[in-house]
Amino acid sequence: MHSKIKFSCHPRRKSFGFSLIEILLVVSLIAMIGLAIYSAFSTGLKVWERGKHFGIEEDIAIFFDHISEELRNSFRFSRIPFYGRSQRLAFVTIVKTLSGSKINAEEDSYISQIGKVEYEFDVLKDQFLKREADYGQAMQGKYSEKGVILKSIRNIEFKYYFLTRQGEWHSTQIVDQLPAVVTIEIEYADQSGEIQKITRMINIPLGFLRGT
């Protein structure tokens, strides 16, 4: 006997949906990718914040070295008087200016001459500013544009010291004559948000050793 084979006339239906396992795999992959992106972003943000605060400390150290050299080169000069306040300082010193001639076609030459520098703390912007002038400009009251020396700082305070006739040190925040010592205290926020203070004491060789 021959068995009859029956063929179905209805075509097999194709499935276009996703199984539960496929959906779970996709969701898991998306979650893993999102977690990796967040982790990389968070790490990068922490590194940037740490580098930002290291940059502030480095800028403060450079500023201290620079103003120390300027103050040690200062001297008593009647035509450019010393001006000292708690957050502003101006004095005569040696400045470097362009000589007007060139050593070669690509490099300008600088000369050292008597001039004036001014420092001022901008409380509203938390910035420490500087401007300077050579001797001729200082006599005419003309200065360079104010440049930002330090950013993102909380406060700057100057104090001025004189040695009295009794052999004791006298400090003040308002002075109009060259002191023997200037201290500079800078406040800034570290990476944890805590306020830190750095103080530098600068001796001025030609300053007044005795108060009047």
Tab-separated table of C-alpha atoms in Angstrom:
chain	number	residue	atom	x	y	z
A	1	MET	CA	0.000	0.000	0.000
A	2	HIS	CA	1.176	3.385	-0.777
A	3	SER	CA	0.817	6.021	1.956
A	4	LYS	CA	-0.486	9.331	0.884
A	5	ILE	CA	1.482	12.416	1.727
A	6	LYS	CA	-0.555	15.513	2.377
A	7	PHE	CA	0.837	18.971	1.623
A	8	SER	CA	-0.557	22.006	3.333
A	9	CYS	CA	-1.639	24.749	1.005
A	10	HIS	CA	-1.226	27.443	3.652
A	11	PRO	CA	2.221	29.146	3.663
A	12	ARG	CA	4.150	29.327	6.978
A	13	ARG	CA	3.714	32.697	8.703
A	14	LYS	CA	6.889	34.696	9.408
A	15	SER	CA	7.436	36.183	12.893
A	16	PHE	CA	8.555	39.813	12.988
A	17	GLY	CA	8.411	40.357	16.804
A	18	PHE	CA	11.201	40.226	19.434
A	19	SER	CA	11.378	37.585	22.056
A	20	LEU	CA	11.599	38.472	25.752
A	21	ILE	CA	15.226	37.350	25.874
A	22	GLU	CA	16.178	39.652	22.980
A	23	ILE	CA	14.488	42.615	24.660
A	24	LEU	CA	16.297	41.941	27.939
A	25	LEU	CA	19.644	41.720	26.133
A	26	VAL	CA	19.106	45.080	24.421
A	27	VAL	CA	18.050	46.749	27.675
A	28	SER	CA	21.107	45.313	29.445
A	29	LEU	CA	23.463	46.563	26.708
A	30	ILE	CA	21.946	50.045	26.831
A	31	ALA	CA	22.315	50.133	30.623
A	32	MET	CA	25.957	49.018	30.424
A	33	ILE	CA	26.773	51.651	27.791
A	34	GLY	CA	25.054	54.380	29.833
A	35	LEU	CA	26.957	53.364	32.962
A	36	ALA	CA	30.271	53.438	31.095
A	37	ILE	CA	29.537	56.914	29.678
A	38	TYR	CA	28.538	58.255	33.114
A	39	SER	CA	31.645	56.769	34.737
A	40	ALA	CA	33.941	58.315	32.122
A	41	PHE	CA	32.217	61.707	32.412
A	42	SER	CA	32.334	61.652	36.221
A	43	THR	CA	36.030	60.725	36.250
A	44	GLY	CA	36.855	63.437	33.734
A	45	LEU	CA	34.975	66.035	35.786
A	46	LYS	CA	36.870	65.096	38.954
A	47	VAL	CA	40.214	65.299	37.122
A	48	TRP	CA	39.267	68.714	35.706
A	49	GLU	CA	38.290	70.033	39.150
A	50	ARG	CA	41.525	68.712	40.677
A	51	GLY	CA	43.592	70.253	37.890
A	52	LYS	CA	41.749	73.549	38.257
A	53	HIS	CA	42.691	73.884	41.925
A	54	PHE	CA	46.264	72.780	41.267
A	55	GLY	CA	46.347	75.533	38.637
A	56	ILE	CA	45.251	78.136	41.210
A	57	GLU	CA	48.016	77.135	43.617
A	58	GLU	CA	50.591	77.231	40.826
A	59	ASP	CA	49.403	80.688	39.717
A	60	ILE	CA	49.642	81.943	43.315
A	61	ALA	CA	53.216	80.635	43.630
A	62	ILE	CA	54.216	82.368	40.365
A	63	PHE	CA	52.572	85.598	41.520
A	64	PHE	CA	54.431	85.515	44.847
A	65	ASP	CA	57.778	85.089	43.083
A	66	HIS	CA	57.043	87.905	40.655
A	67	ILE	CA	55.819	90.503	43.148
A	68	SER	CA	58.640	89.593	45.561
A	69	GLU	CA	61.194	90.534	42.910
A	70	GLU	CA	59.362	93.788	42.156
A	71	LEU	CA	59.132	94.825	45.821
A	72	ARG	CA	62.792	94.020	46.480
A	73	ASN	CA	63.682	96.280	43.543
A	74	SER	CA	61.544	99.094	44.952
A	75	PHE	CA	63.054	102.238	46.489
A	76	ARG	CA	62.012	105.629	47.846
A	77	PHE	CA	61.263	108.013	44.982
A	78	SER	CA	59.421	111.274	45.627
A	79	ARG	CA	57.884	111.540	42.152
A	80	ILE	CA	56.309	108.080	42.361
A	81	PRO	CA	55.166	107.653	45.976
A	82	PHE	CA	54.379	104.322	47.593
A	83	TYR	CA	50.662	103.601	47.980
A	84	GLY	CA	49.552	100.746	50.225
A	85	ARG	CA	46.054	99.644	51.190
A	86	SER	CA	44.574	96.334	52.331
A	87	GLN	CA	43.585	95.300	48.797
A	88	ARG	CA	45.514	97.715	46.611
A	89	LEU	CA	49.217	98.350	46.179
A	90	ALA	CA	51.249	100.697	43.950
A	91	PHE	CA	54.988	101.406	44.004
A	92	VAL	CA	58.025	102.329	41.955
A	93	THR	CA	60.199	99.469	40.719
A	94	ILE	CA	62.180	98.259	37.720
A	95	VAL	CA	59.965	97.379	34.750
A	96	LYS	CA	60.800	95.873	31.388
A	97	THR	CA	59.593	97.671	28.294
A	98	LEU	CA	60.153	97.369	24.569
A	99	SER	CA	63.208	99.272	23.390
A	100	GLY	CA	61.749	100.004	19.980
A	101	SER	CA	64.551	98.169	18.201
A	102	LYS	CA	64.706	94.526	17.167
A	103	ILE	CA	67.507	92.057	17.658
A	104	ASN	CA	66.283	90.190	14.619
A	105	ALA	CA	63.243	90.177	12.394
A	106	GLU	CA	61.189	88.019	14.757
A	107	GLU	CA	62.189	89.056	18.296
A	108	ASP	CA	61.713	92.359	20.126
A	109	SER	CA	64.306	93.541	22.616
A	110	TYR	CA	63.387	94.723	26.116
A	111	ILE	CA	65.110	97.208	28.385
A	112	SER	CA	64.893	97.643	32.159
A	113	GLN	CA	64.005	101.085	33.490
A	114	ILE	CA	62.289	102.845	36.373
A	115	GLY	CA	58.536	102.455	36.284
A	116	LYS	CA	55.437	101.918	38.366
A	117	VAL	CA	53.225	98.888	38.998
A	118	GLU	CA	49.762	98.766	40.520
A	119	TYR	CA	47.925	95.758	41.950
A	120	GLU	CA	44.242	95.733	42.844
A	121	PHE	CA	41.741	93.091	43.998
A	122	ASP	CA	38.349	93.117	42.234
A	123	VAL	CA	35.924	91.922	44.928
A	124	LEU	CA	32.990	91.527	42.540
A	125	LYS	CA	34.832	89.268	40.084
A	126	ASP	CA	37.225	87.540	42.539
A	127	GLN	CA	40.154	88.596	40.361
A	128	PHE	CA	43.500	90.195	41.108
A	129	LEU	CA	44.521	92.780	38.530
A	130	LYS	CA	47.773	94.451	37.538
A	131	ARG	CA	48.804	97.369	35.365
A	132	GLU	CA	52.153	99.068	34.891
A	133	ALA	CA	53.855	102.031	33.263
A	134	ASP	CA	57.365	103.090	32.402
A	135	TYR	CA	58.777	106.305	33.868
A	136	GLY	CA	57.413	108.626	31.171
A	137	GLN	CA	53.973	107.066	31.260
A	138	ALA	CA	53.861	107.157	35.062
A	139	MET	CA	54.629	110.887	35.052
A	140	GLN	CA	51.696	111.431	32.687
A	141	GLY	CA	49.365	109.116	34.571
A	142	LYS	CA	49.162	106.661	31.685
A	143	TYR	CA	49.208	102.915	32.231
A	144	SER	CA	48.837	99.690	30.357
A	145	GLU	CA	45.508	97.864	30.328
A	146	LYS	CA	44.689	95.987	33.521
A	147	GLY	CA	45.574	92.328	33.224
A	148	VAL	CA	44.206	89.478	35.317
A	149	ILE	CA	46.952	87.951	37.488
A	150	LEU	CA	44.836	85.591	39.623
A	151	LYS	CA	41.330	84.199	39.168
A	152	SER	CA	38.815	82.413	41.405
A	153	ILE	CA	40.272	83.647	44.683
A	154	ARG	CA	38.268	84.663	47.741
A	155	ASN	CA	40.365	87.473	49.155
A	156	ILE	CA	43.752	89.196	49.138
A	157	GLU	CA	45.060	91.236	52.041
A	158	PHE	CA	48.214	93.343	52.253
A	159	LYS	CA	49.838	94.324	55.550
A	160	TYR	CA	52.784	96.692	55.951
A	161	TYR	CA	55.388	96.586	58.716
A	162	PHE	CA	57.755	99.173	60.162
A	163	LEU	CA	60.276	98.883	62.987
A	164	THR	CA	59.529	101.534	65.605
A	165	ARG	CA	62.127	103.492	67.570
A	166	GLN	CA	61.419	101.237	70.541
A	167	GLY	CA	62.558	98.249	68.483
A	168	GLU	CA	59.052	96.833	68.000
A	169	TRP	CA	57.356	95.947	64.745
A	170	HIS	CA	54.301	98.014	63.861
A	171	SER	CA	51.778	96.739	61.299
A	172	THR	CA	49.225	98.744	59.331
A	173	GLN	CA	46.952	98.329	56.311
A	174	ILE	CA	47.183	101.966	55.201
A	175	VAL	CA	50.567	103.447	54.383
A	176	ASP	CA	52.058	106.058	52.072
A	177	GLN	CA	55.749	105.369	52.551
A	178	LEU	CA	57.883	102.410	51.613
A	179	PRO	CA	57.681	99.837	54.447
A	180	ALA	CA	60.383	97.439	55.567
A	181	VAL	CA	58.196	94.359	55.142
A	182	VAL	CA	55.032	93.549	53.194
A	183	THR	CA	52.944	90.454	53.895
A	184	ILE	CA	50.420	89.125	51.392
A	185	GLU	CA	47.672	86.729	52.439
A	186	ILE	CA	45.577	85.005	49.765
A	187	GLU	CA	42.403	83.018	50.423
A	188	TYR	CA	41.054	80.455	47.960
A	189	ALA	CA	38.823	77.371	47.984
A	190	ASP	CA	40.464	73.972	47.557
A	191	GLN	CA	38.911	71.024	45.676
A	192	SER	CA	36.844	70.027	48.731
A	193	GLY	CA	35.441	73.548	49.059
A	194	GLU	CA	37.388	74.402	52.202
A	195	ILE	CA	38.981	77.845	52.454
A	196	GLN	CA	42.783	77.778	52.395
A	197	LYS	CA	45.210	80.617	53.155
A	198	ILE	CA	48.704	81.197	51.814
A	199	THR	CA	50.877	83.963	53.247
A	200	ARG	CA	54.142	85.367	51.933
A	201	MET	CA	56.390	87.821	53.803
A	202	ILE	CA	58.582	90.037	51.607
A	203	ASN	CA	61.497	92.104	52.901
A	204	ILE	CA	62.245	95.392	51.146
A	205	PRO	CA	65.973	96.256	51.465
A	206	LEU	CA	65.496	100.002	50.952
A	207	GLY	CA	62.302	100.302	52.975
A	208	PHE	CA	61.999	102.348	56.166
A	209	LEU	CA	63.332	100.365	59.099
A	210	ARG	CA	61.977	102.789	61.680
A	211	GLY	CA	58.546	104.321	61.842
A	212	THR	CA	58.258	108.068	62.225
